[in-house]
Amino acid sequence: MLKFHSWALAVALAVPSFGLAGEIVVQGQGSVEQAPDMATITLGSQFAAKQADDALDQVSEATATVLATLTELGVEAKDVQTSGLYLNPVWDDSYNRHGGRNIRGYSAGNTVHIRVRDLDKLGGLLDQVVEDGANTFNGLSFGLQDSTDAKNEARRRAVADARAKAELYAEAAGVSLGKIIELTDGVTSSPQPVFMGRSAMVMSDAVPIAEGEVSTSARVTITFEIAE
């Protein structure tokens, strides 16, 4: 069997003396672009104080206020999750008599992950939670609440792309394309572009939002028989 290799293609032609059927192996890719219908926000609160309990109390108060605001704005409990609660000492540049650095205070923080299913309310929601105590912002991404249809269409396009490549290579090699011997599903993903950073937190009016599109992609590997 004589094989020709490239990054995404391996073509094997039959060698009559061995009576072996040849194969064409190709990779296909497909993608679907569409408007998102959901956003995910990661934000939180961070405070410093002389005493550890004071720092924690400020974070707890700010977090409770943000959670209450989200409830008032119609965000369901299943779409809100807190994580990353921490309390760390803030070290001074001076040293004590034992050779250790002095603690000048404590820093505490908490993170809230929010799924927003009504994008029309997103800008106002961001503005409100910042006003109510959120002072750290770690990004905003868009996605789909149900990506099943988009993933299936991306897979169809990936298979069509693979078949088109196989037909092209078969024609170029002067052979006929046969049946599919093997099909392997590759990576299927729904990228969520992040376009806003921490600077958005300084806005005092409702934060302007540009949703754009999200892309759902799929990749397959298909082995075709070379017809005799």
PDB file of N, CA, C and O in Angstrom, residues 121-198:
ATOM      1  N   LYS A 121     -31.689  43.099  29.384  1.00  0.00           N
ATOM      2  CA  LYS A 121     -31.485  43.642  30.726  1.00  0.00           C
ATOM      3  C   LYS A 121     -30.017  43.664  31.148  1.00  0.00           C
ATOM      4  O   LYS A 121     -29.694  44.105  32.249  1.00  0.00           O
ATOM      5  N   LEU A 122     -29.144  43.192  30.278  1.00  0.00           N
ATOM      6  CA  LEU A 122     -27.754  42.987  30.678  1.00  0.00           C
ATOM      7  C   LEU A 122     -27.049  44.280  31.065  1.00  0.00           C
ATOM      8  O   LEU A 122     -26.384  44.357  32.100  1.00  0.00           O
ATOM      9  N   GLY A 123     -27.150  45.323  30.228  1.00  0.00           N
ATOM     10  CA  GLY A 123     -26.462  46.577  30.530  1.00  0.00           C
ATOM     11  C   GLY A 123     -26.916  47.183  31.832  1.00  0.00           C
ATOM     12  O   GLY A 123     -26.095  47.604  32.665  1.00  0.00           O
ATOM     13  N   GLY A 124     -28.230  47.235  32.059  1.00  0.00           N
ATOM     14  CA  GLY A 124     -28.759  47.783  33.300  1.00  0.00           C
ATOM     15  C   GLY A 124     -28.384  46.953  34.503  1.00  0.00           C
ATOM     16  O   GLY A 124     -28.131  47.486  35.591  1.00  0.00           O
ATOM     17  N   LEU A 125     -28.349  45.634  34.329  1.00  0.00           N
ATOM     18  CA  LEU A 125     -27.979  44.746  35.434  1.00  0.00           C
ATOM     19  C   LEU A 125     -26.535  44.995  35.862  1.00  0.00           C
ATOM     20  O   LEU A 125     -26.237  45.096  37.055  1.00  0.00           O
ATOM     21  N   LEU A 126     -25.635  45.112  34.897  1.00  0.00           N
ATOM     22  CA  LEU A 126     -24.231  45.382  35.219  1.00  0.00           C
ATOM     23  C   LEU A 126     -24.092  46.685  35.990  1.00  0.00           C
ATOM     24  O   LEU A 126     -23.376  46.766  36.997  1.00  0.00           O
ATOM     25  N   ASP A 127     -24.771  47.700  35.518  1.00  0.00           N
ATOM     26  CA  ASP A 127     -24.693  49.004  36.165  1.00  0.00           C
ATOM     27  C   ASP A 127     -25.215  48.942  37.596  1.00  0.00           C
ATOM     28  O   ASP A 127     -24.624  49.515  38.516  1.00  0.00           O
ATOM     29  N   GLN A 128     -26.296  48.202  37.809  1.00  0.00           N
ATOM     30  CA  GLN A 128     -26.925  48.141  39.123  1.00  0.00           C
ATOM     31  C   GLN A 128     -26.066  47.393  40.136  1.00  0.00           C
ATOM     32  O   GLN A 128     -25.912  47.830  41.275  1.00  0.00           O
ATOM     33  N   VAL A 129     -25.502  46.246  39.737  1.00  0.00           N
ATOM     34  CA  VAL A 129     -24.709  45.472  40.706  1.00  0.00           C
ATOM     35  C   VAL A 129     -23.417  46.200  41.068  1.00  0.00           C
ATOM     36  O   VAL A 129     -22.915  46.067  42.191  1.00  0.00           O
ATOM     37  N   VAL A 130     -22.879  46.989  40.133  1.00  0.00           N
ATOM     38  CA  VAL A 130     -21.699  47.788  40.457  1.00  0.00           C
ATOM     39  C   VAL A 130     -22.068  48.867  41.479  1.00  0.00           C
ATOM     40  O   VAL A 130     -21.342  49.115  42.445  1.00  0.00           O
ATOM     41  N   GLU A 131     -23.208  49.483  41.269  1.00  0.00           N
ATOM     42  CA  GLU A 131     -23.676  50.510  42.201  1.00  0.00           C
ATOM     43  C   GLU A 131     -23.947  49.930  43.580  1.00  0.00           C
ATOM     44  O   GLU A 131     -23.757  50.607  44.604  1.00  0.00           O
ATOM     45  N   ASP A 132     -24.340  48.652  43.642  1.00  0.00           N
ATOM     46  CA  ASP A 132     -24.722  48.031  44.905  1.00  0.00           C
ATOM     47  C   ASP A 132     -23.588  47.296  45.612  1.00  0.00           C
ATOM     48  O   ASP A 132     -23.835  46.599  46.604  1.00  0.00           O
ATOM     49  N   GLY A 133     -22.363  47.392  45.113  1.00  0.00           N
ATOM     50  CA  GLY A 133     -21.261  46.830  45.887  1.00  0.00           C
ATOM     51  C   GLY A 133     -20.250  45.978  45.165  1.00  0.00           C
ATOM     52  O   GLY A 133     -19.202  45.650  45.729  1.00  0.00           O
ATOM     53  N   ALA A 134     -20.525  45.566  43.927  1.00  0.00           N
ATOM     54  CA  ALA A 134     -19.531  44.784  43.189  1.00  0.00           C
ATOM     55  C   ALA A 134     -18.424  45.725  42.715  1.00  0.00           C
ATOM     56  O   ALA A 134     -18.692  46.707  42.025  1.00  0.00           O
ATOM     57  N   ASN A 135     -17.194  45.451  43.092  1.00  0.00           N
ATOM     58  CA  ASN A 135     -16.092  46.333  42.691  1.00  0.00           C
ATOM     59  C   ASN A 135     -14.957  45.599  41.980  1.00  0.00           C
ATOM     60  O   ASN A 135     -13.890  46.160  41.755  1.00  0.00           O
ATOM     61  N   THR A 136     -15.168  44.334  41.642  1.00  0.00           N
ATOM     62  CA  THR A 136     -14.214  43.613  40.794  1.00  0.00           C
ATOM     63  C   THR A 136     -14.995  42.983  39.643  1.00  0.00           C
ATOM     64  O   THR A 136     -16.138  42.553  39.816  1.00  0.00           O
ATOM     65  N   PHE A 137     -14.381  42.971  38.480  1.00  0.00           N
ATOM     66  CA  PHE A 137     -15.051  42.460  37.280  1.00  0.00           C
ATOM     67  C   PHE A 137     -14.053  41.618  36.504  1.00  0.00           C
ATOM     68  O   PHE A 137     -12.979  42.098  36.132  1.00  0.00           O
ATOM     69  N   ASN A 138     -14.397  40.352  36.250  1.00  0.00           N
ATOM     70  CA  ASN A 138     -13.463  39.426  35.620  1.00  0.00           C
ATOM     71  C   ASN A 138     -13.905  38.955  34.242  1.00  0.00           C
ATOM     72  O   ASN A 138     -13.386  37.971  33.729  1.00  0.00           O
ATOM     73  N   GLY A 139     -14.867  39.643  33.662  1.00  0.00           N
ATOM     74  CA  GLY A 139     -15.197  39.308  32.282  1.00  0.00           C
ATOM     75  C   GLY A 139     -16.662  39.033  32.022  1.00  0.00           C
ATOM     76  O   GLY A 139     -17.450  38.743  32.924  1.00  0.00           O
ATOM     77  N   LEU A 140     -16.997  39.141  30.750  1.00  0.00           N
ATOM     78  CA  LEU A 140     -18.347  38.893  30.264  1.00  0.00           C
ATOM     79  C   LEU A 140     -18.239  38.068  28.991  1.00  0.00           C
ATOM     80  O   LEU A 140     -17.461  38.403  28.092  1.00  0.00           O
ATOM     81  N   SER A 141     -18.960  36.972  28.919  1.00  0.00           N
ATOM     82  CA  SER A 141     -18.936  36.134  27.725  1.00  0.00           C
ATOM     83  C   SER A 141     -20.348  35.817  27.296  1.00  0.00           C
ATOM     84  O   SER A 141     -21.284  35.833  28.102  1.00  0.00           O
ATOM     85  N   PHE A 142     -20.505  35.550  25.998  1.00  0.00           N
ATOM     86  CA  PHE A 142     -21.816  35.223  25.441  1.00  0.00           C
ATOM     87  C   PHE A 142     -21.853  33.770  25.004  1.00  0.00           C
ATOM     88  O   PHE A 142     -20.840  33.195  24.627  1.00  0.00           O
ATOM     89  N   GLY A 143     -23.039  33.194  25.044  1.00  0.00           N
ATOM     90  CA  GLY A 143     -23.187  31.797  24.634  1.00  0.00           C
ATOM     91  C   GLY A 143     -24.622  31.490  24.283  1.00  0.00           C
ATOM     92  O   GLY A 143     -25.462  32.385  24.105  1.00  0.00           O
ATOM     93  N   LEU A 144     -24.927  30.196  24.195  1.00  0.00           N
ATOM     94  CA  LEU A 144     -26.259  29.725  23.857  1.00  0.00           C
ATOM     95  C   LEU A 144     -26.827  28.929  25.022  1.00  0.00           C
ATOM     96  O   LEU A 144     -26.121  28.123  25.633  1.00  0.00           O
ATOM     97  N   GLN A 145     -28.097  29.127  25.315  1.00  0.00           N
ATOM     98  CA  GLN A 145     -28.727  28.361  26.376  1.00  0.00           C
ATOM     99  C   GLN A 145     -28.825  26.883  25.991  1.00  0.00           C
ATOM    100  O   GLN A 145     -28.666  26.003  26.823  1.00  0.00           O
ATOM    101  N   ASP A 146     -29.086  26.619  24.737  1.00  0.00           N
ATOM    102  CA  ASP A 146     -29.134  25.246  24.232  1.00  0.00           C
ATOM    103  C   ASP A 146     -28.404  25.225  22.891  1.00  0.00           C
ATOM    104  O   ASP A 146     -28.899  25.752  21.900  1.00  0.00           O
ATOM    105  N   SER A 147     -27.234  24.620  22.869  1.00  0.00           N
ATOM    106  CA  SER A 147     -26.409  24.609  21.659  1.00  0.00           C
ATOM    107  C   SER A 147     -26.562  23.321  20.852  1.00  0.00           C
ATOM    108  O   SER A 147     -25.807  23.088  19.914  1.00  0.00           O
ATOM    109  N   THR A 148     -27.554  22.492  21.194  1.00  0.00           N
ATOM    110  CA  THR A 148     -27.711  21.193  20.533  1.00  0.00           C
ATOM    111  C   THR A 148     -27.893  21.342  19.025  1.00  0.00           C
ATOM    112  O   THR A 148     -27.213  20.686  18.228  1.00  0.00           O
ATOM    113  N   ASP A 149     -28.839  22.188  18.609  1.00  0.00           N
ATOM    114  CA  ASP A 149     -29.105  22.356  17.178  1.00  0.00           C
ATOM    115  C   ASP A 149     -27.885  22.910  16.450  1.00  0.00           C
ATOM    116  O   ASP A 149     -27.560  22.476  15.337  1.00  0.00           O
ATOM    117  N   ALA A 150     -27.216  23.877  17.070  1.00  0.00           N
ATOM    118  CA  ALA A 150     -26.034  24.471  16.438  1.00  0.00           C
ATOM    119  C   ALA A 150     -24.917  23.437  16.289  1.00  0.00           C
ATOM    120  O   ALA A 150     -24.241  23.378  15.251  1.00  0.00           O
ATOM    121  N   LYS A 151     -24.714  22.608  17.305  1.00  0.00           N
ATOM    122  CA  LYS A 151     -23.679  21.582  17.232  1.00  0.00           C
ATOM    123  C   LYS A 151     -23.998  20.543  16.162  1.00  0.00           C
ATOM    124  O   LYS A 151     -23.110  20.108  15.416  1.00  0.00           O
ATOM    125  N   ASN A 152     -25.266  20.156  16.073  1.00  0.00           N
ATOM    126  CA  ASN A 152     -25.644  19.170  15.047  1.00  0.00           C
ATOM    127  C   ASN A 152     -25.447  19.722  13.647  1.00  0.00           C
ATOM    128  O   ASN A 152     -24.989  19.007  12.744  1.00  0.00           O
ATOM    129  N   GLU A 153     -25.795  20.989  13.428  1.00  0.00           N
ATOM    130  CA  GLU A 153     -25.597  21.590  12.112  1.00  0.00           C
ATOM    131  C   GLU A 153     -24.108  21.721  11.799  1.00  0.00           C
ATOM    132  O   GLU A 153     -23.679  21.498  10.652  1.00  0.00           O
ATOM    133  N   ALA A 154     -23.308  22.054  12.798  1.00  0.00           N
ATOM    134  CA  ALA A 154     -21.861  22.137  12.594  1.00  0.00           C
ATOM    135  C   ALA A 154     -21.296  20.768  12.215  1.00  0.00           C
ATOM    136  O   ALA A 154     -20.401  20.667  11.361  1.00  0.00           O
ATOM    137  N   ARG A 155     -21.808  19.710  12.826  1.00  0.00           N
ATOM    138  CA  ARG A 155     -21.366  18.352  12.480  1.00  0.00           C
ATOM    139  C   ARG A 155     -21.741  18.010  11.042  1.00  0.00           C
ATOM    140  O   ARG A 155     -20.947  17.398  10.312  1.00  0.00           O
ATOM    141  N   ARG A 156     -22.964  18.373  10.629  1.00  0.00           N
ATOM    142  CA  ARG A 156     -23.369  18.116   9.240  1.00  0.00           C
ATOM    143  C   ARG A 156     -22.422  18.816   8.268  1.00  0.00           C
ATOM    144  O   ARG A 156     -22.022  18.246   7.249  1.00  0.00           O
ATOM    145  N   ARG A 157     -22.092  20.053   8.578  1.00  0.00           N
ATOM    146  CA  ARG A 157     -21.207  20.807   7.702  1.00  0.00           C
ATOM    147  C   ARG A 157     -19.794  20.222   7.702  1.00  0.00           C
ATOM    148  O   ARG A 157     -19.107  20.247   6.676  1.00  0.00           O
ATOM    149  N   ALA A 158     -19.372  19.689   8.831  1.00  0.00           N
ATOM    150  CA  ALA A 158     -18.053  19.073   8.898  1.00  0.00           C
ATOM    151  C   ALA A 158     -18.003  17.816   8.042  1.00  0.00           C
ATOM    152  O   ALA A 158     -17.006  17.562   7.336  1.00  0.00           O
ATOM    153  N   VAL A 159     -19.072  17.008   8.075  1.00  0.00           N
ATOM    154  CA  VAL A 159     -19.132  15.800   7.248  1.00  0.00           C
ATOM    155  C   VAL A 159     -19.152  16.176   5.768  1.00  0.00           C
ATOM    156  O   VAL A 159     -18.459  15.564   4.944  1.00  0.00           O
ATOM    157  N   ALA A 160     -19.938  17.205   5.410  1.00  0.00           N
ATOM    158  CA  ALA A 160     -19.996  17.647   4.014  1.00  0.00           C
ATOM    159  C   ALA A 160     -18.634  18.149   3.555  1.00  0.00           C
ATOM    160  O   ALA A 160     -18.212  17.901   2.412  1.00  0.00           O
ATOM    161  N   ASP A 161     -17.932  18.841   4.440  1.00  0.00           N
ATOM    162  CA  ASP A 161     -16.601  19.348   4.105  1.00  0.00           C
ATOM    163  C   ASP A 161     -15.623  18.195   3.879  1.00  0.00           C
ATOM    164  O   ASP A 161     -14.818  18.214   2.933  1.00  0.00           O
ATOM    165  N   ALA A 162     -15.698  17.176   4.733  1.00  0.00           N
ATOM    166  CA  ALA A 162     -14.814  16.021   4.589  1.00  0.00           C
ATOM    167  C   ALA A 162     -15.100  15.281   3.278  1.00  0.00           C
ATOM    168  O   ALA A 162     -14.167  14.881   2.563  1.00  0.00           O
ATOM    169  N   ARG A 163     -16.374  15.097   2.954  1.00  0.00           N
ATOM    170  CA  ARG A 163     -16.723  14.402   1.710  1.00  0.00           C
ATOM    171  C   ARG A 163     -16.248  15.195   0.489  1.00  0.00           C
ATOM    172  O   ARG A 163     -15.745  14.615  -0.476  1.00  0.00           O
ATOM    173  N   ALA A 164     -16.410  16.505   0.511  1.00  0.00           N
ATOM    174  CA  ALA A 164     -15.957  17.333  -0.606  1.00  0.00           C
ATOM    175  C   ALA A 164     -14.445  17.205  -0.806  1.00  0.00           C
ATOM    176  O   ALA A 164     -13.956  17.123  -1.936  1.00  0.00           O
ATOM    177  N   LYS A 165     -13.710  17.174   0.294  1.00  0.00           N
ATOM    178  CA  LYS A 165     -12.256  17.005   0.187  1.00  0.00           C
ATOM    179  C   LYS A 165     -11.905  15.643  -0.397  1.00  0.00           C
ATOM    180  O   LYS A 165     -11.029  15.529  -1.264  1.00  0.00           O
ATOM    181  N   ALA A 166     -12.590  14.608   0.102  1.00  0.00           N
ATOM    182  CA  ALA A 166     -12.305  13.251  -0.374  1.00  0.00           C
ATOM    183  C   ALA A 166     -12.602  13.128  -1.868  1.00  0.00           C
ATOM    184  O   ALA A 166     -11.829  12.504  -2.619  1.00  0.00           O
ATOM    185  N   GLU A 167     -13.710  13.710  -2.312  1.00  0.00           N
ATOM    186  CA  GLU A 167     -14.053  13.648  -3.736  1.00  0.00           C
ATOM    187  C   GLU A 167     -13.015  14.378  -4.584  1.00  0.00           C
ATOM    188  O   GLU A 167     -12.649  13.931  -5.680  1.00  0.00           O
ATOM    189  N   LEU A 168     -12.537  15.504  -4.077  1.00  0.00           N
ATOM    190  CA  LEU A 168     -11.517  16.264  -4.789  1.00  0.00           C
ATOM    191  C   LEU A 168     -10.226  15.465  -4.922  1.00  0.00           C
ATOM    192  O   LEU A 168      -9.630  15.369  -6.004  1.00  0.00           O
ATOM    193  N   TYR A 169      -9.776  14.864  -3.835  1.00  0.00           N
ATOM    194  CA  TYR A 169      -8.534  14.097  -3.865  1.00  0.00           C
ATOM    195  C   TYR A 169      -8.679  12.831  -4.711  1.00  0.00           C
ATOM    196  O   TYR A 169      -7.734  12.427  -5.396  1.00  0.00           O
ATOM    197  N   ALA A 170      -9.859  12.220  -4.666  1.00  0.00           N
ATOM    198  CA  ALA A 170     -10.079  11.033  -5.490  1.00  0.00           C
ATOM    199  C   ALA A 170     -10.008  11.400  -6.977  1.00  0.00           C
ATOM    200  O   ALA A 170      -9.397  10.686  -7.787  1.00  0.00           O
ATOM    201  N   GLU A 171     -10.641  12.508  -7.322  1.00  0.00           N
ATOM    202  CA  GLU A 171     -10.600  12.958  -8.716  1.00  0.00           C
ATOM    203  C   GLU A 171      -9.174  13.273  -9.146  1.00  0.00           C
ATOM    204  O   GLU A 171      -8.734  12.902 -10.248  1.00  0.00           O
ATOM    205  N   ALA A 172      -8.434  13.974  -8.268  1.00  0.00           N
ATOM    206  CA  ALA A 172      -7.055  14.333  -8.595  1.00  0.00           C
ATOM    207  C   ALA A 172      -6.169  13.100  -8.739  1.00  0.00           C
ATOM    208  O   ALA A 172      -5.223  13.083  -9.539  1.00  0.00           O
ATOM    209  N   ALA A 173      -6.464  12.056  -7.985  1.00  0.00           N
ATOM    210  CA  ALA A 173      -5.659  10.836  -8.023  1.00  0.00           C
ATOM    211  C   ALA A 173      -6.134   9.864  -9.095  1.00  0.00           C
ATOM    212  O   ALA A 173      -5.515   8.815  -9.305  1.00  0.00           O
ATOM    213  N   GLY A 174      -7.253  10.195  -9.750  1.00  0.00           N
ATOM    214  CA  GLY A 174      -7.756   9.327 -10.812  1.00  0.00           C
ATOM    215  C   GLY A 174      -8.396   8.053 -10.321  1.00  0.00           C
ATOM    216  O   GLY A 174      -8.328   7.017 -10.991  1.00  0.00           O
ATOM    217  N   VAL A 175      -9.032   8.122  -9.143  1.00  0.00           N
ATOM    218  CA  VAL A 175      -9.707   6.942  -8.594  1.00  0.00           C
ATOM    219  C   VAL A 175     -11.150   7.306  -8.278  1.00  0.00           C
ATOM    220  O   VAL A 175     -11.556   8.464  -8.341  1.00  0.00           O
ATOM    221  N   SER A 176     -11.949   6.302  -7.929  1.00  0.00           N
ATOM    222  CA  SER A 176     -13.342   6.520  -7.567  1.00  0.00           C
ATOM    223  C   SER A 176     -13.520   6.384  -6.062  1.00  0.00           C
ATOM    224  O   SER A 176     -12.923   5.498  -5.435  1.00  0.00           O
ATOM    225  N   LEU A 177     -14.329   7.264  -5.502  1.00  0.00           N
ATOM    226  CA  LEU A 177     -14.570   7.243  -4.063  1.00  0.00           C
ATOM    227  C   LEU A 177     -15.622   6.192  -3.721  1.00  0.00           C
ATOM    228  O   LEU A 177     -16.674   6.110  -4.348  1.00  0.00           O
ATOM    229  N   GLY A 178     -15.314   5.373  -2.720  1.00  0.00           N
ATOM    230  CA  GLY A 178     -16.230   4.320  -2.301  1.00  0.00           C
ATOM    231  C   GLY A 178     -16.976   4.672  -1.037  1.00  0.00           C
ATOM    232  O   GLY A 178     -17.153   5.842  -0.690  1.00  0.00           O
ATOM    233  N   LYS A 179     -17.396   3.656  -0.320  1.00  0.00           N
ATOM    234  CA  LYS A 179     -18.203   3.856   0.882  1.00  0.00           C
ATOM    235  C   LYS A 179     -17.343   4.319   2.053  1.00  0.00           C
ATOM    236  O   LYS A 179     -16.112   4.226   2.025  1.00  0.00           O
ATOM    237  N   ILE A 180     -18.020   4.803   3.091  1.00  0.00           N
ATOM    238  CA  ILE A 180     -17.328   5.221   4.315  1.00  0.00           C
ATOM    239  C   ILE A 180     -16.970   3.982   5.131  1.00  0.00           C
ATOM    240  O   ILE A 180     -17.826   3.142   5.419  1.00  0.00           O
ATOM    241  N   ILE A 181     -15.705   3.898   5.506  1.00  0.00           N
ATOM    242  CA  ILE A 181     -15.230   2.789   6.335  1.00  0.00           C
ATOM    243  C   ILE A 181     -15.297   3.152   7.815  1.00  0.00           C
ATOM    244  O   ILE A 181     -15.676   2.345   8.664  1.00  0.00           O
ATOM    245  N   GLU A 182     -14.940   4.385   8.111  1.00  0.00           N
ATOM    246  CA  GLU A 182     -14.904   4.814   9.512  1.00  0.00           C
ATOM    247  C   GLU A 182     -15.157   6.313   9.587  1.00  0.00           C
ATOM    248  O   GLU A 182     -14.672   7.078   8.753  1.00  0.00           O
ATOM    249  N   LEU A 183     -15.900   6.728  10.601  1.00  0.00           N
ATOM    250  CA  LEU A 183     -16.150   8.150  10.861  1.00  0.00           C
ATOM    251  C   LEU A 183     -15.902   8.401  12.340  1.00  0.00           C
ATOM    252  O   LEU A 183     -16.507   7.762  13.196  1.00  0.00           O
ATOM    253  N   THR A 184     -15.011   9.341  12.632  1.00  0.00           N
ATOM    254  CA  THR A 184     -14.671   9.664  14.016  1.00  0.00           C
ATOM    255  C   THR A 184     -15.067  11.102  14.313  1.00  0.00           C
ATOM    256  O   THR A 184     -14.648  12.026  13.608  1.00  0.00           O
ATOM    257  N   ASP A 185     -15.864  11.270  15.332  1.00  0.00           N
ATOM    258  CA  ASP A 185     -16.297  12.605  15.744  1.00  0.00           C
ATOM    259  C   ASP A 185     -15.166  13.272  16.500  1.00  0.00           C
ATOM    260  O   ASP A 185     -14.627  12.715  17.471  1.00  0.00           O
ATOM    261  N   GLY A 186     -14.803  14.465  16.064  1.00  0.00           N
ATOM    262  CA  GLY A 186     -13.728  15.198  16.731  1.00  0.00           C
ATOM    263  C   GLY A 186     -14.271  16.176  17.752  1.00  0.00           C
ATOM    264  O   GLY A 186     -15.341  15.989  18.326  1.00  0.00           O
ATOM    265  N   VAL A 187     -13.530  17.249  17.964  1.00  0.00           N
ATOM    266  CA  VAL A 187     -13.909  18.248  18.954  1.00  0.00           C
ATOM    267  C   VAL A 187     -15.070  19.085  18.443  1.00  0.00           C
ATOM    268  O   VAL A 187     -15.051  19.573  17.316  1.00  0.00           O
ATOM    269  N   THR A 188     -16.095  19.217  19.267  1.00  0.00           N
ATOM    270  CA  THR A 188     -17.224  20.098  18.963  1.00  0.00           C
ATOM    271  C   THR A 188     -17.311  21.122  20.084  1.00  0.00           C
ATOM    272  O   THR A 188     -17.395  20.758  21.246  1.00  0.00           O
ATOM    273  N   SER A 189     -17.274  22.388  19.734  1.00  0.00           N
ATOM    274  CA  SER A 189     -17.208  23.410  20.773  1.00  0.00           C
ATOM    275  C   SER A 189     -18.052  24.619  20.419  1.00  0.00           C
ATOM    276  O   SER A 189     -18.399  24.854  19.273  1.00  0.00           O
ATOM    277  N   SER A 190     -18.380  25.379  21.456  1.00  0.00           N
ATOM    278  CA  SER A 190     -19.115  26.631  21.303  1.00  0.00           C
ATOM    279  C   SER A 190     -18.308  27.745  21.959  1.00  0.00           C
ATOM    280  O   SER A 190     -18.485  28.040  23.142  1.00  0.00           O
ATOM    281  N   PRO A 191     -17.403  28.361  21.216  1.00  0.00           N
ATOM    282  CA  PRO A 191     -16.597  29.445  21.796  1.00  0.00           C
ATOM    283  C   PRO A 191     -17.464  30.593  22.275  1.00  0.00           C
ATOM    284  O   PRO A 191     -18.471  30.923  21.651  1.00  0.00           O
ATOM    285  N   GLN A 192     -17.059  31.213  23.376  1.00  0.00           N
ATOM    286  CA  GLN A 192     -17.780  32.345  23.927  1.00  0.00           C
ATOM    287  C   GLN A 192     -16.820  33.524  24.003  1.00  0.00           C
ATOM    288  O   GLN A 192     -16.000  33.608  24.911  1.00  0.00           O
ATOM    289  N   PRO A 193     -16.890  34.451  23.053  1.00  0.00           N
ATOM    290  CA  PRO A 193     -15.919  35.546  23.007  1.00  0.00           C
ATOM    291  C   PRO A 193     -16.069  36.504  24.170  1.00  0.00           C
ATOM    292  O   PRO A 193     -17.155  36.995  24.460  1.00  0.00           O
ATOM    293  N   VAL A 194     -14.975  36.783  24.867  1.00  0.00           N
ATOM    294  CA  VAL A 194     -14.967  37.751  25.954  1.00  0.00           C
ATOM    295  C   VAL A 194     -14.512  39.084  25.376  1.00  0.00           C
ATOM    296  O   VAL A 194     -13.456  39.163  24.768  1.00  0.00           O
ATOM    297  N   PHE A 195     -15.300  40.132  25.561  1.00  0.00           N
ATOM    298  CA  PHE A 195     -14.927  41.394  24.946  1.00  0.00           C
ATOM    299  C   PHE A 195     -14.853  42.549  25.917  1.00  0.00           C
ATOM    300  O   PHE A 195     -14.483  43.645  25.549  1.00  0.00           O
ATOM    301  N   MET A 196     -15.205  42.328  27.183  1.00  0.00           N
ATOM    302  CA  MET A 196     -15.163  43.409  28.151  1.00  0.00           C
ATOM    303  C   MET A 196     -14.210  43.071  29.284  1.00  0.00           C
ATOM    304  O   MET A 196     -14.130  41.943  29.726  1.00  0.00           O
ATOM    305  N   GLY A 197     -13.473  44.046  29.750  1.00  0.00           N
ATOM    306  CA  GLY A 197     -12.523  43.835  30.831  1.00  0.00           C
ATOM    307  C   GLY A 197     -12.874  44.650  32.050  1.00  0.00           C
ATOM    308  O   GLY A 197     -13.975  45.168  32.198  1.00  0.00           O
ATOM    309  N   ARG A 198     -11.909  44.794  32.940  1.00  0.00           N
ATOM    310  CA  ARG A 198     -12.152  45.479  34.199  1.00  0.00           C
ATOM    311  C   ARG A 198     -12.501  46.953  34.009  1.00  0.00           C
ATOM    312  O   ARG A 198     -13.163  47.552  34.836  1.00  0.00           O
TER     313      ARG A 198
END
